[in-house]
Coordinates of C-alpha atoms in Angstrom, one line a residue:
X1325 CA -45.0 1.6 8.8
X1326 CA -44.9 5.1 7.0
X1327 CA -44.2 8.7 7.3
X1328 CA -46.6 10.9 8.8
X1329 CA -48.3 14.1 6.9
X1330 CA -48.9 17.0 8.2
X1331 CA -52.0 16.7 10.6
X1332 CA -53.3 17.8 13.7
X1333 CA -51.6 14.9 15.7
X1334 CA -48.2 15.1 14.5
X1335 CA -47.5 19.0 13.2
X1336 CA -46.2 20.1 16.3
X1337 CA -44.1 17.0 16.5
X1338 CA -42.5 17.8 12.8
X1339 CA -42.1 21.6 13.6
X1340 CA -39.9 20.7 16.7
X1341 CA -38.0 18.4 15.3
X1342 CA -37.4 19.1 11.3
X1343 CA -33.9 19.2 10.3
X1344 CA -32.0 21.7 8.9
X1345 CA -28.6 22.7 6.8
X1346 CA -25.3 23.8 8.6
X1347 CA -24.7 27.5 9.1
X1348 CA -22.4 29.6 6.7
X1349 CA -18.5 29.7 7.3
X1350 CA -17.4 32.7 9.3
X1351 CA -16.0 35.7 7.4
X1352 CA -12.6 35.2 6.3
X1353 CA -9.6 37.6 7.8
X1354 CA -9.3 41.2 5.6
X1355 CA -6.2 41.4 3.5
X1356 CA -3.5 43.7 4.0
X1357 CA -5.3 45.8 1.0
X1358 CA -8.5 45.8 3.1
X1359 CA -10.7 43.5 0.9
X1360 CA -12.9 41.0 2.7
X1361 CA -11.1 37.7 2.5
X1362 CA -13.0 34.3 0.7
X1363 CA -16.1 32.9 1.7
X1364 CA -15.7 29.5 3.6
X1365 CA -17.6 26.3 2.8
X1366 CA -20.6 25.3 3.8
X1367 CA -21.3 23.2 6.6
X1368 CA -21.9 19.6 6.8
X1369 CA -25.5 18.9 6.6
X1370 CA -27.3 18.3 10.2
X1371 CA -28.7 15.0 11.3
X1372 CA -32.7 14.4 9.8
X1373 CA -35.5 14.2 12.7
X1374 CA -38.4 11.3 11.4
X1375 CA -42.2 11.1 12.5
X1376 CA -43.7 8.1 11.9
X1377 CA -47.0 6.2 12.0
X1378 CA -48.6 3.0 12.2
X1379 CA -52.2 1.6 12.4
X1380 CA -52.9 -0.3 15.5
X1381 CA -55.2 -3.6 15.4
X1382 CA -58.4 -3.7 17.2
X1383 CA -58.0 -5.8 20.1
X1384 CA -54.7 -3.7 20.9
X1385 CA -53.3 -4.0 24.3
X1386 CA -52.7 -0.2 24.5
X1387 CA -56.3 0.7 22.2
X1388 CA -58.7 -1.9 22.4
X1389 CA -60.6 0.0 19.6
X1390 CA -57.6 0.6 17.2
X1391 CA -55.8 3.4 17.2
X1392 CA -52.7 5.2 16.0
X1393 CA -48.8 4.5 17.3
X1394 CA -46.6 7.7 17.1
X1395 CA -42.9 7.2 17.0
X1396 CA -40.3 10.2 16.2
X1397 CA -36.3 10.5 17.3
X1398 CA -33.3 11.6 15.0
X1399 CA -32.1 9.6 11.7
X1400 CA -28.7 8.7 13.1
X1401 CA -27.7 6.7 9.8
X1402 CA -29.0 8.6 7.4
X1403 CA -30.9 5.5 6.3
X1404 CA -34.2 7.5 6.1
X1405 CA -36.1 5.0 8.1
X1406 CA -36.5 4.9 12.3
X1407 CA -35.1 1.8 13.8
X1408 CA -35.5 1.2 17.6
X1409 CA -32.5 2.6 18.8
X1410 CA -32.9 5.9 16.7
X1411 CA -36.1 6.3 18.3
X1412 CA -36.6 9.5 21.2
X1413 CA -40.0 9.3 21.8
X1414 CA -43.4 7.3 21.5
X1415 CA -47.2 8.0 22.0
X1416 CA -50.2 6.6 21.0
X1417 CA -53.6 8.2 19.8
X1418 CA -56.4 5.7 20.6
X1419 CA -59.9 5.5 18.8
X1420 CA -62.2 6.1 21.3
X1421 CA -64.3 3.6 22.6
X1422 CA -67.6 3.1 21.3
X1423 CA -69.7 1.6 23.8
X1424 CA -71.3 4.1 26.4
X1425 CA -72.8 3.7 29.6
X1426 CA -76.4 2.7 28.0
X1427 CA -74.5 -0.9 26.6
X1428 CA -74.5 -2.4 23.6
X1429 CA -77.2 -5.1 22.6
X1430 CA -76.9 -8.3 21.6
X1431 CA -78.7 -9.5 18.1
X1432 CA -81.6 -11.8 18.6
X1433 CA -84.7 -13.1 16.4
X1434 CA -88.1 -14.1 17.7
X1435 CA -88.9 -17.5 18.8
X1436 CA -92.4 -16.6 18.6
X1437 CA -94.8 -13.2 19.0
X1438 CA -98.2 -14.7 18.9
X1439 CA -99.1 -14.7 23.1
X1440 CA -100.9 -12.2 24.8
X1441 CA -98.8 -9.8 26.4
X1442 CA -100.0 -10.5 29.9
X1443 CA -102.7 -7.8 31.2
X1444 CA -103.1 -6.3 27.9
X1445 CA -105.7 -6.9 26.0
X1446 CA -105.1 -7.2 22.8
X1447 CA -101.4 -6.7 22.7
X1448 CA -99.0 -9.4 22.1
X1449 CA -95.6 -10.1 22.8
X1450 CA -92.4 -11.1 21.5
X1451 CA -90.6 -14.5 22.8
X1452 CA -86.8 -13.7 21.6
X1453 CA -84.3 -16.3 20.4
X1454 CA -81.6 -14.7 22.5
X1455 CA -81.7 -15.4 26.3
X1456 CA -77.9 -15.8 25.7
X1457 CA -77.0 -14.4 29.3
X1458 CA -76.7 -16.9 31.9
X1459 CA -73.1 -16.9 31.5
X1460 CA -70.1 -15.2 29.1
X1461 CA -66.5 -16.2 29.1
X1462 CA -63.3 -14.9 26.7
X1463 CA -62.7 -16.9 23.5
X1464 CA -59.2 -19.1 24.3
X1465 CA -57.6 -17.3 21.4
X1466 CA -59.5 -14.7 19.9
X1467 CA -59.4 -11.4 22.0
X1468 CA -62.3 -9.6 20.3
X1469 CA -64.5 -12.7 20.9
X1470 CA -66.8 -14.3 23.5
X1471 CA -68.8 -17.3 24.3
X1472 CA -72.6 -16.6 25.7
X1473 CA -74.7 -19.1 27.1
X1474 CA -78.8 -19.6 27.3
X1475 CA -80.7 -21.5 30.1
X1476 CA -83.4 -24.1 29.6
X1477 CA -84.8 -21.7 27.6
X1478 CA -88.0 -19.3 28.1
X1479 CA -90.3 -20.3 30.9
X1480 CA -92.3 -18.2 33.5
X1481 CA -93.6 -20.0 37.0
X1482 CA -96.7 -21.6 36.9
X1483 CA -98.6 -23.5 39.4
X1484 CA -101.3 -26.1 37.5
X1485 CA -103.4 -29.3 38.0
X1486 CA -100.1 -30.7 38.7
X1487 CA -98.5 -28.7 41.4
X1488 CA -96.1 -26.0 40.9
X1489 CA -93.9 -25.6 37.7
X1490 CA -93.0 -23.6 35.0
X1491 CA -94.9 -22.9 31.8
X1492 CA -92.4 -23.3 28.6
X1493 CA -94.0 -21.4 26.0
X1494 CA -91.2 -23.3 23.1
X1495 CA -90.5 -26.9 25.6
X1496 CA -88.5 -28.3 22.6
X1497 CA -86.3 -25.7 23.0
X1498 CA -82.5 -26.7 23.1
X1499 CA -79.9 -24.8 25.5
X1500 CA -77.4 -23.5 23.1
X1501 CA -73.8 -21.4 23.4
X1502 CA -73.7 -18.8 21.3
X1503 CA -70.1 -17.2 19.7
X1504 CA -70.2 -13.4 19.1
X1505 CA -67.7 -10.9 18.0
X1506 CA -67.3 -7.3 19.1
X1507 CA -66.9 -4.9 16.0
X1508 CA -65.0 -1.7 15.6
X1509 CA -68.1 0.6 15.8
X1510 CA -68.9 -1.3 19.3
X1511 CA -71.9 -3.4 17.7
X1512 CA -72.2 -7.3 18.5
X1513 CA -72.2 -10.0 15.5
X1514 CA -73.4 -13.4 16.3
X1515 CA -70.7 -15.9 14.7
X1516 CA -72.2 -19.0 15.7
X1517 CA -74.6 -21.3 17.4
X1518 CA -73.7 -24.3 19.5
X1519 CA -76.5 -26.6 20.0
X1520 CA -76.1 -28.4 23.7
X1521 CA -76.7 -32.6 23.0
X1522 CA -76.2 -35.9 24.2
X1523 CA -73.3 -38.4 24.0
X1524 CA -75.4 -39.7 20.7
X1525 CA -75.6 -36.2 18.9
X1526 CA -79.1 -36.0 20.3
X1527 CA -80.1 -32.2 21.3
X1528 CA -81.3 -32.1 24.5
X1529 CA -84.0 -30.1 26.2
X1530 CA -84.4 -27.3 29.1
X1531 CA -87.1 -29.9 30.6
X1532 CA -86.5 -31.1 34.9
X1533 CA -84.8 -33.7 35.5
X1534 CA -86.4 -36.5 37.4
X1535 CA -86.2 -36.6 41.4
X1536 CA -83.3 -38.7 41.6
X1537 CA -81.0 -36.8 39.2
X1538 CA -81.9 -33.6 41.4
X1539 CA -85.2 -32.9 40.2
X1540 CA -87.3 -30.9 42.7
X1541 CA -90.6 -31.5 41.3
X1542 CA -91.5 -28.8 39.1
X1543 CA -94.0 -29.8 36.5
X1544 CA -93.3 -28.7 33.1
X1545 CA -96.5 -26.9 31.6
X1546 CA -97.6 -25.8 27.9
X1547 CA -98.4 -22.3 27.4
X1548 CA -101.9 -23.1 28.5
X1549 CA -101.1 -24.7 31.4
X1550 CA -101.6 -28.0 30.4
X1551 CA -98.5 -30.7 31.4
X1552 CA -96.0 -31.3 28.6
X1553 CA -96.3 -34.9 28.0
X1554 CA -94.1 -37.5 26.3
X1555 CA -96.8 -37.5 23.7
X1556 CA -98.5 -34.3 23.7
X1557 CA -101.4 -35.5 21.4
X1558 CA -102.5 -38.1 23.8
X1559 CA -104.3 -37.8 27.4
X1560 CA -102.1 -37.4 30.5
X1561 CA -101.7 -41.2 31.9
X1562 CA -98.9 -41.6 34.8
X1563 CA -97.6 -45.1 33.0
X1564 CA -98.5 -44.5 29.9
X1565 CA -98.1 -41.2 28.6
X1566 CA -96.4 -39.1 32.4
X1567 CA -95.1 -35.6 32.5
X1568 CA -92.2 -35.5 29.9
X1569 CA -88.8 -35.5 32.1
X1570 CA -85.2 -35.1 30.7
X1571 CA -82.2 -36.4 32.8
X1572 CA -79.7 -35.3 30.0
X1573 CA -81.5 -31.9 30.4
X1574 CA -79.9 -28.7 31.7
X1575 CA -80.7 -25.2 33.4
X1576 CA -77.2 -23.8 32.2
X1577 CA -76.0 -21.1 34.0
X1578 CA -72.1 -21.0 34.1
X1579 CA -69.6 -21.6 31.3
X1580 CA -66.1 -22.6 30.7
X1581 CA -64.1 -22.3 27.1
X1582 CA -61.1 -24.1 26.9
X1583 CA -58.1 -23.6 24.7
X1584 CA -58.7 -27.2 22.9
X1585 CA -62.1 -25.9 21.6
X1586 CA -64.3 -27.8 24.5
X1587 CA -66.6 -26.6 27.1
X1588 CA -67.6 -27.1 30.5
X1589 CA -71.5 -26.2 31.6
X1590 CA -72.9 -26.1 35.2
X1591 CA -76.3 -25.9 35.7
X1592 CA -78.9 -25.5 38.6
X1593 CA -80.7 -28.5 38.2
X1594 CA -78.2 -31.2 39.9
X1595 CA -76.5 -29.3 39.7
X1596 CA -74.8 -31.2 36.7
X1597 CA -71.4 -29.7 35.4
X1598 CA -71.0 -31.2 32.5
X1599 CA -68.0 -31.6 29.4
X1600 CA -69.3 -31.1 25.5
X1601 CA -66.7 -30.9 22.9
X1602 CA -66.5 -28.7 20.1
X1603 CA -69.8 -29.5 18.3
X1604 CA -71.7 -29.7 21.4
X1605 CA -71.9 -33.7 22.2
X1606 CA -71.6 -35.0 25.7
X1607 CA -68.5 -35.8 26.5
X1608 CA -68.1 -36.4 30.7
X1609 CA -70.3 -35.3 33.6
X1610 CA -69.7 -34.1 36.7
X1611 CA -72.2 -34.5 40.0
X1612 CA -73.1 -35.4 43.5
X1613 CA -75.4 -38.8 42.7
X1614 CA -73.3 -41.6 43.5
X1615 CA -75.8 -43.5 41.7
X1616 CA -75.8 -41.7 38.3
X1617 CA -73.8 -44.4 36.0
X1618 CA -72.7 -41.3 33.8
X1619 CA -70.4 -40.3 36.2
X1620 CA -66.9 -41.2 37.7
X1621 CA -65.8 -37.6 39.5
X1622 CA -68.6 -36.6 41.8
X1623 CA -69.4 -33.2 43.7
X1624 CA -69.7 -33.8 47.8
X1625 CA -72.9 -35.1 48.5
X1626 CA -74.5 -32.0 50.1
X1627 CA -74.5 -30.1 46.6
X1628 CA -77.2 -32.1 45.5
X1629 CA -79.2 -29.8 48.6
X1630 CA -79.2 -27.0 46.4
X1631 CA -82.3 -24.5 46.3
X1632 CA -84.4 -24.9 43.2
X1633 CA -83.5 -22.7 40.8
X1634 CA -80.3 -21.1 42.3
X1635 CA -77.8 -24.3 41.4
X1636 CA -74.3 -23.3 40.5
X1637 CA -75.0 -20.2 38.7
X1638 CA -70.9 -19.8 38.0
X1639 CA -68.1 -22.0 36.6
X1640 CA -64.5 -21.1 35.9
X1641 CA -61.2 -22.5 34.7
X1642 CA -58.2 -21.6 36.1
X1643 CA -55.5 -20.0 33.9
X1644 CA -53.5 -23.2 33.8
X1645 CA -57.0 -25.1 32.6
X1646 CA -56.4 -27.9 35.4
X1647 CA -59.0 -26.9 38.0
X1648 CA -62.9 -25.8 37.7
X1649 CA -64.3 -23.7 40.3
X1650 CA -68.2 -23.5 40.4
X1651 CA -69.7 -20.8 42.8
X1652 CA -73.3 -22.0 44.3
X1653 CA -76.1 -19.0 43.9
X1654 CA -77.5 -18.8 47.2
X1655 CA -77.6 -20.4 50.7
X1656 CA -78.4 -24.7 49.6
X1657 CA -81.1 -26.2 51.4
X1658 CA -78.3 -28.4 54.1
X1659 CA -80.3 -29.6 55.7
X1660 CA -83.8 -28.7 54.3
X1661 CA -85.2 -25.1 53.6
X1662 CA -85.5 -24.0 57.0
X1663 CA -81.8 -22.7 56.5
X1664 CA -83.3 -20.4 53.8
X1665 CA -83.0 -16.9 54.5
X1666 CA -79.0 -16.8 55.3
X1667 CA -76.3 -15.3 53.5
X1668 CA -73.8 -18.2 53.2
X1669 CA -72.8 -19.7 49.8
X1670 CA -70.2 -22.5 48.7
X1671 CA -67.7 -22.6 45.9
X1672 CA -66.0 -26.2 44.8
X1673 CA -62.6 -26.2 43.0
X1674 CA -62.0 -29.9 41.5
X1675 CA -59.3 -30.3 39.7
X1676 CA -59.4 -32.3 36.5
X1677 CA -55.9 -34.0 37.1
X1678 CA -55.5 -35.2 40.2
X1679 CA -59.4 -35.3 40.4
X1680 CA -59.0 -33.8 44.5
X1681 CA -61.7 -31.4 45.5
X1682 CA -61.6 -28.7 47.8
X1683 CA -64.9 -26.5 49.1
X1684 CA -64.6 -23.2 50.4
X1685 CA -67.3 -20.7 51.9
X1686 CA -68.6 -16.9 50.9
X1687 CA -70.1 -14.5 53.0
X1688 CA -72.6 -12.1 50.8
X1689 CA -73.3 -8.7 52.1
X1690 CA -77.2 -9.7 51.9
X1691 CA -79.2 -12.9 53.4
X1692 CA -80.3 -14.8 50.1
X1693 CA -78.4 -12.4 47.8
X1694 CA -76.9 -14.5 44.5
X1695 CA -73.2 -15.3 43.6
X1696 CA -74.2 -15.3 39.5
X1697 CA -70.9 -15.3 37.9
X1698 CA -66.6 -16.2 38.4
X1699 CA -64.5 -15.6 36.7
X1700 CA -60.1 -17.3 37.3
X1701 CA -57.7 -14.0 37.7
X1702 CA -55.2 -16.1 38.5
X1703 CA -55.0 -20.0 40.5
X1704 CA -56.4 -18.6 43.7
X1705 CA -57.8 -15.2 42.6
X1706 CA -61.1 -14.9 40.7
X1707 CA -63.9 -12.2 40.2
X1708 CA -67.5 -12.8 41.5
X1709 CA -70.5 -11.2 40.8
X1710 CA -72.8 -10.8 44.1
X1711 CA -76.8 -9.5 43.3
X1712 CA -79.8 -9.2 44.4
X1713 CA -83.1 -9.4 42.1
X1714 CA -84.4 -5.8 42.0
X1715 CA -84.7 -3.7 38.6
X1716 CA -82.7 -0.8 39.9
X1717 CA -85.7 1.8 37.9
X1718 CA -88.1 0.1 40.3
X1719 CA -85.6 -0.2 43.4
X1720 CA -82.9 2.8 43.5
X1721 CA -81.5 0.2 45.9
X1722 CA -80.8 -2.4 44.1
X1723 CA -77.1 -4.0 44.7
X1724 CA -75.4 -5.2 41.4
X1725 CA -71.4 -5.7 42.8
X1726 CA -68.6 -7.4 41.3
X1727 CA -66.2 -8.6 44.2
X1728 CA -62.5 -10.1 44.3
X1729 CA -62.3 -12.6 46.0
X1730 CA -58.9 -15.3 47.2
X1731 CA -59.0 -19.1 48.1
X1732 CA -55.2 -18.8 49.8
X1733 CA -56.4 -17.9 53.3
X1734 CA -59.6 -19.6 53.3
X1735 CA -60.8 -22.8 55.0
X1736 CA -60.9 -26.1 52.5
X1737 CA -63.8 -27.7 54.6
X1738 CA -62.5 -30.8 53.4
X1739 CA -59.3 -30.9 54.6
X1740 CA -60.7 -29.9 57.9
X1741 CA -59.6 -32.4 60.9
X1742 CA -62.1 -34.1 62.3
X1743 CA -62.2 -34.2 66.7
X1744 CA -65.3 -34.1 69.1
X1745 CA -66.7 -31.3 67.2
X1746 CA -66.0 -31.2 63.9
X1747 CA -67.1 -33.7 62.0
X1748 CA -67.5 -34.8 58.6
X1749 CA -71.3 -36.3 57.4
X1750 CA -71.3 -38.3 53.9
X1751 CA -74.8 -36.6 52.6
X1752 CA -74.3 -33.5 54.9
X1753 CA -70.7 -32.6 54.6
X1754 CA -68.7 -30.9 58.1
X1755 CA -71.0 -30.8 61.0
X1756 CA -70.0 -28.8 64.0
X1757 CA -71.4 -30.6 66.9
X1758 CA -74.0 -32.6 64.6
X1759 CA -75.1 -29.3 62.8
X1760 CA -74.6 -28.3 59.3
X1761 CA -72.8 -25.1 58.2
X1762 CA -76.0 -23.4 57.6
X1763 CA -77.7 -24.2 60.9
X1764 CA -74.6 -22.9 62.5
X1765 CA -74.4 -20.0 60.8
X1766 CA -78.2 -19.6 61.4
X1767 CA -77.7 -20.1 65.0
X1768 CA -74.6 -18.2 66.1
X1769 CA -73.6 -16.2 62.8
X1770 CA -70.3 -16.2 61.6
X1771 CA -68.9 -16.1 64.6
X1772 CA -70.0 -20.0 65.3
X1773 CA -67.5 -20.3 61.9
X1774 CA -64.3 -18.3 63.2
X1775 CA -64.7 -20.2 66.9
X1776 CA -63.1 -23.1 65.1
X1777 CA -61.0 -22.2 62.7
X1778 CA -63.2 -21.7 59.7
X1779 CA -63.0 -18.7 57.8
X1780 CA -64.3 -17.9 54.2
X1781 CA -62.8 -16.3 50.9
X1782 CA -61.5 -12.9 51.5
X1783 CA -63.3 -10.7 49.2
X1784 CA -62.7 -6.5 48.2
X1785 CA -65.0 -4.5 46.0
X1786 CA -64.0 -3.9 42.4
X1787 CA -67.2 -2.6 40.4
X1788 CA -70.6 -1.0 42.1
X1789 CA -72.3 -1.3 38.8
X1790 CA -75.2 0.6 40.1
X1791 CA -73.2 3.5 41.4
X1792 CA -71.1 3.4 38.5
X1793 CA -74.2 3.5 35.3
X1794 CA -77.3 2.8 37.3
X1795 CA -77.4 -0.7 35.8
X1796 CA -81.2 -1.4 35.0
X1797 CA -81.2 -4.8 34.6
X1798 CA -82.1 -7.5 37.5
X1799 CA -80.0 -10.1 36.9
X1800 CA -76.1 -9.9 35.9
X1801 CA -74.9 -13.1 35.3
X1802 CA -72.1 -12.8 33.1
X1803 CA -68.2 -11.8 33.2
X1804 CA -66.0 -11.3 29.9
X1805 CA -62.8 -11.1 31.5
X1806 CA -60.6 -9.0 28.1
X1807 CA -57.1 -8.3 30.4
X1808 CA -55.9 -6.6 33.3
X1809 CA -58.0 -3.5 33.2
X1810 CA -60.8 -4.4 30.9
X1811 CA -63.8 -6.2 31.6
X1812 CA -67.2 -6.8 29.7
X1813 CA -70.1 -8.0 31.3
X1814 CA -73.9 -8.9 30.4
X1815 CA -77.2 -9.7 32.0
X1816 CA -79.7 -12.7 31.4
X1817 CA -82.8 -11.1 29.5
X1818 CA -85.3 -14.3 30.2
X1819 CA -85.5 -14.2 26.6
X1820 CA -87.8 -10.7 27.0
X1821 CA -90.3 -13.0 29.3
X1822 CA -91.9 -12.7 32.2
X1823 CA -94.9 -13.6 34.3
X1824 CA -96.9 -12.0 36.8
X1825 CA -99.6 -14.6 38.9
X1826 CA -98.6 -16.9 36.1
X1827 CA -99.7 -15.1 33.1
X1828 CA -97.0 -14.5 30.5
X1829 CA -95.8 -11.4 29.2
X1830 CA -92.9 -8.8 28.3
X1831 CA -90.3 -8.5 30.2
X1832 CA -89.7 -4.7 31.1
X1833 CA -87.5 -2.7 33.0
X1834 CA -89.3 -0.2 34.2
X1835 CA -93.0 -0.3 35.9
X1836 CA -94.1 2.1 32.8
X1837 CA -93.4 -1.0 30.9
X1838 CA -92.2 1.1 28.0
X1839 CA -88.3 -0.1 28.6
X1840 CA -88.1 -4.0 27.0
X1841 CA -85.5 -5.9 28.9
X1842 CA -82.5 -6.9 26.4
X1843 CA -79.0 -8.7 26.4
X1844 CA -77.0 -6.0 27.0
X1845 CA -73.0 -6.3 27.1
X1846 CA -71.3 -3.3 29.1
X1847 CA -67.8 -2.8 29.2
X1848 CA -65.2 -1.2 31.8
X1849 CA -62.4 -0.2 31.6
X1850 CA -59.1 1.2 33.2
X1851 CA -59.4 -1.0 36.2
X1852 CA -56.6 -2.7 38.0
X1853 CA -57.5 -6.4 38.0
X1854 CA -53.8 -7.4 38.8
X1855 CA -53.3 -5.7 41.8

């Protein structure tokens, strides 16, 4: 704490408030001989009036930025300092914030720049060692920090000798969570990198899992479309040297931080959420295979009917750390694709105590739109980010939303009571007269919900991120919840990679392709998350 100088914040303050001596004495009484009587004394000096300053911490509740507090009343004890109860007034001067509407990007290397870029000739392009957008989530303790997470890494879809896939232009890629730190000037440092691994300390890979573990059959290819192979120097053999599968491997896409240093990561393979500790190991797993010996808490069996690639894009924690709460990306495949084009998704809470788990429907505004992030606001009250995949450039359209949405009123399908019509399948989940949710919200809408009692999440609009900056990105899939009325959020990049009819290249923006797609992190604030 000190006194402030004169300056253009506080001189008004000073001039208003400076104190000053008593007045003279009045004049004393003329004598009898007419001479003006004695002067009196002086009076007693008037009460002091303080300004003063202190610096405030980035990561202030007040100035997230820094700033400056102002504090000023009258020196009651003389003591020349300002003490709480002497003080009149208080204002702060905040530093503004430095991150604009265009976001702030994230720092990244290159995995590799040697490929063709795509339709090019001549022109190559650069694979980038970030890709750390799947998910974000607030550090425990540290309010200027955040945790980022990658997916299995760059790949583009492919379909080979070997049926459809993806090629993996780095396949011994590891997933990986990445620490960063938001500076003063509004740039991004990257603290740390987490490598994802196995029980053993073993990294894993971004490569499918087999059929069993929830595999759907995409073949993993080379960057020149020939099948990655457990021994990649050696002729494809299906006993002897088969397509190399991972069942430890992971399509991350939503991430938990907990206050004891751990993490929880779902994924959109099993979907698999799974527990690593500090360092990365293995810890626990959570899924829907009854059969998978890794496991002792499983998922409801109809999880594992999830569409390929759009698993359980979002994972959260709520405040008290005791329940998860995964949001599914899109309509699952219950019971097969023909359910496809709808606009109903699932979210699971399990808690971690008591090891119960409830299920709960959402209603997007869009058939196969994607739920690609939650975040906890409170036990029953989270954020979730709706989407579609359109480049807003390309499609003025586009829909980029974050919504708020509330468990309390909404049906826990399994604690429905079963009768004559509702029913409850062991690989299906609740039927309602032998259909799934999905074919009877195919057939009779919503409505063939609400008829019995079923209703989903409530939901109200909080961010229109396309009305609000014209968000260019396709995919937001992450939410930095900071406080109350500040949150950050960032897109998945693809790690700059694309494909178009299978051939590799840049990912851009814009059709010009002059506008590389990047981690971006964009922050609001001045919202009214509590309310």
């Amino acid at each position: 704490m000190k006194h402030i100088g004169l300056s253009l914040i506080s001189i008004a303050l000073i001039a208003s408030l400076t104190g000053c001596n008593g007045d003279d004495g009045a004049q004393g009484i003329a004598g009898s001989n007419g001479t003006d009587g004695s002067t009196g004394k002086d009076g007693n000096a008037g009460l002091s009036s303080l300004v003063e300053q202190s610096a405030l911490p980035m990561g202030d509740s007040k100035c997230f930025f820094g700033g400056i507090a102002i504090t000023s009343g009258l020196d009651t004890n003389s003591d020349g300092n300002l003490s709480s109860s002497e003080t009149t007034q208080s204002n702060v001067v905040c530093q503004l914030t430095p991150i604009t509407a265009n976001g702030v990007s994230l720092p990244y290397t290159a995995l590799r720049n040697d490929l063709q870029n795509g339709s090019i000739e001549g022109s190559t392009f650069e694979i980038r060692n970030g890709g750390f957008g799947s998910d974000m989530v607030a550090h425990p303790s540290n309010k200027l920090q955040f945790y980022a997470l990658t997916d299995r890494g760059p790949n583009a879809t492919f379909t080979g000798d070997h049926g459809k896939g993806k090629k993996f232009p780095t396949p011994n890629y590891t997933p990986r969570i990445g620490l960063f730190e938001l500076q003063k000037n509004g740039s991004i440092r990257k603290v740390k990198t987490i490598l994802l691994k196995r029980p053993d300390g073993t990294p894993i890979s971004g490569l499918p899992n087999t059929s069993s573990l929830g595999g759907t059959g995409e073949t993993p290819y080379t960057v020149d479309g020939q099948p990655v192979l457990v021994d990649q120097t050696k002729a494809y053999h299906e006993l002897d040297n088969p397509i190399k599968l991972d069942d430890y491997g992971l399509d991350g896409e939503g991430l938990v931080a907990l206050s004891d240093g751990t993490f929880w990561v779902s994924d959109e393979y099993g979907p698999h959420i799974v527990h690593f500790d500090a360092d990365g190991n293995e810890l626990a797993r959570i899924n829907a295979f009854t059969h998978d010996e890794r496991v002792t808490l499983h998922l409801p069996q109809e999880f594992s009917n999830r569409r390929a690639n759009r698993g359980m894009e979002g994972l959260a924690v709520t405040p008290d750390e005791k329940t998860l709460v995964g949001v599914m990306q899109s309509t699952m495949y219950n019971p097969d694709k023909t359910v496809k084009s709808l606009n109903v998704t699932r979210i699971v809470a399990i808690n971690l105590e008591t090891q119960q788990v409830s299920q709960y429907l959402y209603s997007q505004e869009k058939e196969q739109n994607s739920n690609s992030g939650i975040v906890a606001l409170s036990n029953t009250e989270f954020l979730v980010i709706e989407r579609d995949g359109a480049f807003y450039q390309q499609t003025p359209e586009a829909m980029k939303r974050i919504y708020k949405i509330d468990l309390s009123n909404a049906t826990d399908l399994e604690q429905v009571t079963e009768n004559e019509v509702l029913t409850q399948h062991p690989e299906l989940g609740l039927l309602i007269s032998g259909n799934t949710i999905e074919q009877t919200v195919q057939q009779a809408g919503w409505n063939g919900l609400t008829t019995h009692g079923i209703q989903p999440v409530s939901k109200t609009l909080v961010l229109d991120l396309v009305q609000e900056i014209s968000y260019p990105h396709d995919k937001l899939e992450g939410m930095w919840l900071i406080d109350s009325s500040r949150l950050a959020v960032i897109n998945d990049d693809d790690f700059a990679t694309w494909s178009t009819d299978g051939v590799l290249e840049q990912k851009y923006l814009d059709l010009g392709r002059t506008q590389v797609d990047e981690n971006k992190l964009y922050l609001f604030e001045n919202l009214q998350l509590d309310q």
